[in-house]
CSV table of C-alpha atoms in Angstrom, one decimal:
chain,number,residue,atom,x,y,z
I,1,MET,CA,-20.3,-95.8,-5.0
I,2,ARG,CA,-19.6,-93.4,-2.1
I,3,TRP,CA,-17.8,-91.0,-4.4
I,4,ARG,CA,-20.9,-90.9,-6.6
I,5,LEU,CA,-23.2,-90.2,-3.7
I,6,PHE,CA,-20.9,-87.4,-2.4
I,7,SER,CA,-20.6,-86.0,-6.0
I,8,ASN,CA,-24.4,-85.9,-6.4
I,9,SER,CA,-24.9,-84.3,-3.0
I,10,ALA,CA,-22.3,-81.6,-3.8
I,11,THR,CA,-24.0,-81.0,-7.2
I,12,ARG,CA,-27.4,-80.7,-5.6
I,13,ALA,CA,-26.0,-78.3,-2.9
I,14,ARG,CA,-24.4,-76.1,-5.6
I,15,GLU,CA,-27.6,-76.1,-7.7
I,16,SER,CA,-29.5,-75.1,-4.6
I,17,GLU,CA,-27.1,-72.2,-3.9
I,18,LEU,CA,-27.4,-71.0,-7.5
I,19,SER,CA,-31.1,-71.3,-7.5
I,20,GLU,CA,-31.4,-69.3,-4.2
I,21,TYR,CA,-29.0,-66.6,-5.6
I,22,ARG,CA,-30.9,-66.4,-8.9
I,23,ALA,CA,-34.2,-65.9,-7.0
I,24,ARG,CA,-32.6,-63.1,-4.9
I,25,VAL,CA,-31.3,-61.3,-8.0
I,26,GLU,CA,-34.6,-61.7,-9.8
I,27,SER,CA,-36.5,-60.2,-6.8
I,28,ALA,CA,-34.0,-57.4,-6.5
I,29,ALA,CA,-34.9,-56.5,-10.1
I,30,GLN,CA,-38.5,-55.8,-9.4
I,31,PRO,CA,-40.1,-52.6,-8.3
I,32,ASP,CA,-41.3,-52.2,-4.7
I,33,THR,CA,-45.1,-52.1,-5.0
I,34,LYS,CA,-45.3,-49.5,-2.2
I,35,THR,CA,-42.6,-47.0,-3.2
I,36,GLY,CA,-42.1,-47.8,-6.9
I,37,SER,CA,-38.4,-47.8,-6.5
I,38,TRP,CA,-36.4,-50.8,-7.5
I,39,LEU,CA,-35.5,-53.2,-4.7
I,40,GLY,CA,-32.0,-54.0,-5.9
I,41,LEU,CA,-31.1,-50.3,-5.8
I,42,GLN,CA,-32.1,-49.8,-2.2
I,43,ASN,CA,-30.1,-50.1,1.0
I,44,GLY,CA,-26.9,-51.5,-0.5
I,45,LEU,CA,-28.6,-54.7,-1.8
I,46,LEU,CA,-26.7,-54.5,-5.1
I,47,GLY,CA,-23.4,-54.5,-3.2
I,48,ARG,CA,-24.5,-57.5,-1.1
I,49,LEU,CA,-25.5,-59.4,-4.2
I,50,THR,CA,-22.1,-58.6,-5.8
I,51,ALA,CA,-20.3,-59.8,-2.7
I,52,ARG,CA,-22.4,-63.0,-2.6
I,53,ALA,CA,-21.5,-63.7,-6.2
I,54,GLU,CA,-17.8,-63.5,-5.2
I,55,GLU,CA,-18.4,-65.8,-2.2
I,56,LEU,CA,-20.1,-68.3,-4.6
I,57,ALA,CA,-17.1,-68.0,-6.9
I,58,LEU,CA,-19.5,-67.8,-9.9
I,59,THR,CA,-17.9,-68.6,-13.2
I,60,GLU,CA,-19.3,-68.5,-16.7
I,61,ASP,CA,-19.5,-72.3,-16.6
I,62,ASP,CA,-21.8,-72.6,-13.6
I,63,GLY,CA,-23.3,-69.2,-13.1
I,64,ALA,CA,-23.7,-67.6,-16.5
I,65,VAL,CA,-27.3,-66.7,-15.9
I,66,GLU,CA,-26.7,-65.3,-12.4
I,67,LEU,CA,-23.7,-63.2,-13.6
I,68,GLU,CA,-25.8,-61.8,-16.5
I,69,MET,CA,-28.6,-61.0,-14.1
I,70,LEU,CA,-26.2,-59.2,-11.7
I,71,ASP,CA,-24.7,-57.3,-14.7
I,72,GLY,CA,-28.3,-56.3,-15.6
I,73,LEU,CA,-28.8,-54.9,-12.1
I,74,GLN,CA,-25.5,-53.0,-12.3
I,75,GLN,CA,-26.5,-51.5,-15.6
I,76,LEU,CA,-29.9,-50.6,-14.2
I,77,SER,CA,-28.2,-48.9,-11.3
I,78,ALA,CA,-26.0,-46.9,-13.6
I,79,LEU,CA,-29.0,-45.9,-15.7
I,80,VAL,CA,-30.9,-44.7,-12.6
I,81,GLN,CA,-27.9,-42.7,-11.4
I,82,SER,CA,-27.4,-41.2,-14.8
I,83,VAL,CA,-31.2,-40.2,-15.0
I,84,GLU,CA,-30.9,-38.6,-11.6
I,85,HIS,CA,-28.1,-36.4,-12.8
I,86,ASP,CA,-28.8,-35.8,-16.5
I,87,GLY,CA,-32.4,-36.7,-17.1
I,88,LEU,CA,-33.7,-39.5,-19.3
I,89,PRO,CA,-31.3,-40.8,-21.9
I,90,ILE,CA,-31.5,-39.8,-25.5
I,91,VAL,CA,-30.7,-42.4,-28.1
I,92,GLU,CA,-29.5,-41.0,-31.4
I,93,THR,CA,-31.2,-42.7,-34.2
I,94,GLN,CA,-32.1,-41.7,-37.7
I,95,HIS,CA,-34.7,-44.4,-38.1
I,96,ARG,CA,-37.7,-43.1,-40.1
I,97,VAL,CA,-40.2,-45.1,-38.0
I,98,ILE,CA,-39.7,-42.7,-35.1
I,99,ALA,CA,-38.9,-39.5,-37.0
I,100,GLY,CA,-39.5,-36.4,-35.0
I,101,GLU,CA,-39.7,-38.2,-31.7
I,102,THR,CA,-37.1,-38.4,-28.9
I,103,CYS,CA,-35.9,-42.0,-28.6
I,104,ARG,CA,-35.1,-43.1,-25.0
I,105,PHE,CA,-34.2,-46.7,-25.7
I,106,SER,CA,-33.5,-49.0,-28.6
I,107,ALA,CA,-32.6,-52.7,-28.5
I,108,PRO,CA,-33.1,-55.9,-30.5
I,109,ALA,CA,-36.1,-57.9,-29.4
I,110,THR,CA,-38.5,-60.7,-30.3
I,111,ARG,CA,-42.2,-60.0,-30.2
I,112,PHE,CA,-44.7,-62.7,-29.2
I,113,GLY,CA,-48.5,-62.5,-29.5
I,114,GLU,CA,-51.5,-62.3,-31.7
I,115,SER,CA,-50.0,-61.9,-35.2
I,116,ALA,CA,-46.3,-62.5,-34.2
I,117,GLY,CA,-46.8,-66.3,-34.1
I,118,ALA,CA,-45.7,-68.9,-31.5
I,119,GLU,CA,-42.0,-68.6,-32.3
I,120,GLY,CA,-42.0,-64.8,-32.2
I,121,THR,CA,-40.9,-62.2,-34.7
I,122,SER,CA,-37.5,-60.7,-34.5
I,123,GLY,CA,-37.1,-56.9,-34.8
I,124,ARG,CA,-36.1,-53.8,-32.8
I,125,LEU,CA,-37.8,-52.2,-29.8
I,126,PHE,CA,-37.9,-48.4,-29.6
I,127,LEU,CA,-39.2,-46.5,-26.6
I,128,THR,CA,-40.0,-42.8,-27.3
I,129,ASP,CA,-41.5,-40.1,-25.2
I,130,ARG,CA,-44.9,-40.8,-26.9
I,131,ARG,CA,-45.0,-44.5,-27.6
I,132,VAL,CA,-43.6,-48.0,-27.8
I,133,VAL,CA,-42.6,-49.1,-31.3
I,134,PHE,CA,-41.7,-52.6,-32.4
I,135,LEU,CA,-40.1,-52.7,-35.9
I,136,GLY,CA,-40.2,-56.2,-37.3
I,137,PRO,CA,-41.6,-57.3,-40.7
I,138,SER,CA,-44.1,-54.5,-40.0
I,139,VAL,CA,-44.4,-51.6,-37.5
I,140,VAL,CA,-46.5,-52.2,-34.4
I,141,SER,CA,-46.8,-49.3,-32.0
I,142,ALA,CA,-49.0,-47.9,-29.2
I,143,ALA,CA,-49.1,-44.7,-27.2
I,144,TRP,CA,-48.1,-44.9,-23.6
I,145,PRO,CA,-51.7,-44.3,-22.3
I,146,SER,CA,-52.6,-47.7,-23.9
I,147,PHE,CA,-50.7,-49.5,-21.1
I,148,GLY,CA,-51.6,-49.7,-17.5
I,149,VAL,CA,-49.1,-52.4,-16.5
I,150,VAL,CA,-45.5,-53.0,-17.1
I,151,GLY,CA,-44.2,-56.4,-16.1
I,152,ARG,CA,-40.7,-58.1,-16.5
I,153,SER,CA,-39.6,-61.6,-15.8
I,154,GLY,CA,-36.2,-62.7,-16.9
I,155,ARG,CA,-35.6,-61.3,-20.3
I,156,ASP,CA,-39.3,-60.8,-21.0
I,157,LEU,CA,-41.1,-57.5,-20.9
I,158,VAL,CA,-44.9,-57.4,-21.0
I,159,LEU,CA,-46.8,-54.2,-21.5
I,160,SER,CA,-50.5,-54.5,-21.1
I,161,GLY,CA,-53.6,-52.4,-21.0
I,162,ALA,CA,-57.3,-52.7,-21.6
I,163,SER,CA,-57.0,-53.2,-25.4
I,164,ARG,CA,-53.2,-53.7,-26.0
I,165,ARG,CA,-50.6,-56.2,-25.0
I,166,PHE,CA,-47.0,-56.4,-26.1
I,167,HIS,CA,-44.9,-59.4,-25.0
I,168,LEU,CA,-41.3,-58.9,-25.9
I,169,ARG,CA,-38.2,-60.9,-25.2
I,170,LEU,CA,-35.0,-58.8,-25.1
I,171,ASN,CA,-31.5,-60.3,-25.8
I,172,THR,CA,-30.1,-59.6,-22.3
I,173,PHE,CA,-31.3,-59.2,-18.8
I,174,ALA,CA,-29.7,-55.7,-18.8
I,175,ASP,CA,-31.8,-54.6,-21.8
I,176,ALA,CA,-35.0,-56.1,-20.2
I,177,MET,CA,-34.4,-54.4,-16.8
I,178,ARG,CA,-33.5,-51.0,-18.3
I,179,ALA,CA,-36.4,-51.1,-20.7
I,180,ALA,CA,-38.9,-52.0,-17.9
I,181,TRP,CA,-37.6,-49.2,-15.7
I,182,LEU,CA,-37.8,-46.7,-18.6
I,183,CYS,CA,-41.3,-47.9,-19.5
I,184,GLU,CA,-42.5,-47.2,-15.9
I,185,ARG,CA,-41.1,-43.6,-16.2
I,186,LEU,CA,-42.4,-43.0,-19.8
I,187,ARG,CA,-45.9,-44.2,-19.3
C-alpha cells in the first residue's frame, strides 16, 4: 500500500513537471504582443528551455509532446535566423495551383470549417507572397488582406478576418510554428 501511494505521488509530480514545462514551451512559441517578436527567441529562452529538457531527462516515452514542441522552437529559431540573413524562404514547387507565384511554405495539413466537415479535410497548405492556398478535394484560397489575425495553438493555425476564417491543423509543431511566423510576415 505504501509503495502504491509513493508511486502515485511520484507520477503526479512528474506529470506536474511535464505540464509546467509544456506550458512554458507553448508560451515561448507565441509572439510578444508589444514587440511582435517571438518570446522563445528572446534573451536566451530557447537555451534555457533546452537545458530544462535535459534536467527533466525527457524521453520519447514520457515527453514526446514536449520534445516535439522544443524541436518546433528550434526549427523556428533556425528559420528566423535564415530569414535575417537570406530573406524569406523560397519553396520550389511545380504545383499548378500556385503557378507564377513565389511559394514560401508548403506542408501537409487538415482543414476544419464550413465545408470541410467536423472531421476535417486532408490536403496541402501553401503560403505564397499573395495568398494562402489549401489544396484538398478542391482549392480554397484567400489573399493576405483577407486576414487580420493569425493565431496558433499547438499544431493548429487559425487565420481570420472579417469575412474569412481558415482553421488548419498541421502535422507537427514545427510546421505550425513556422507557418504562423511566416503568415505574420506575409500578411
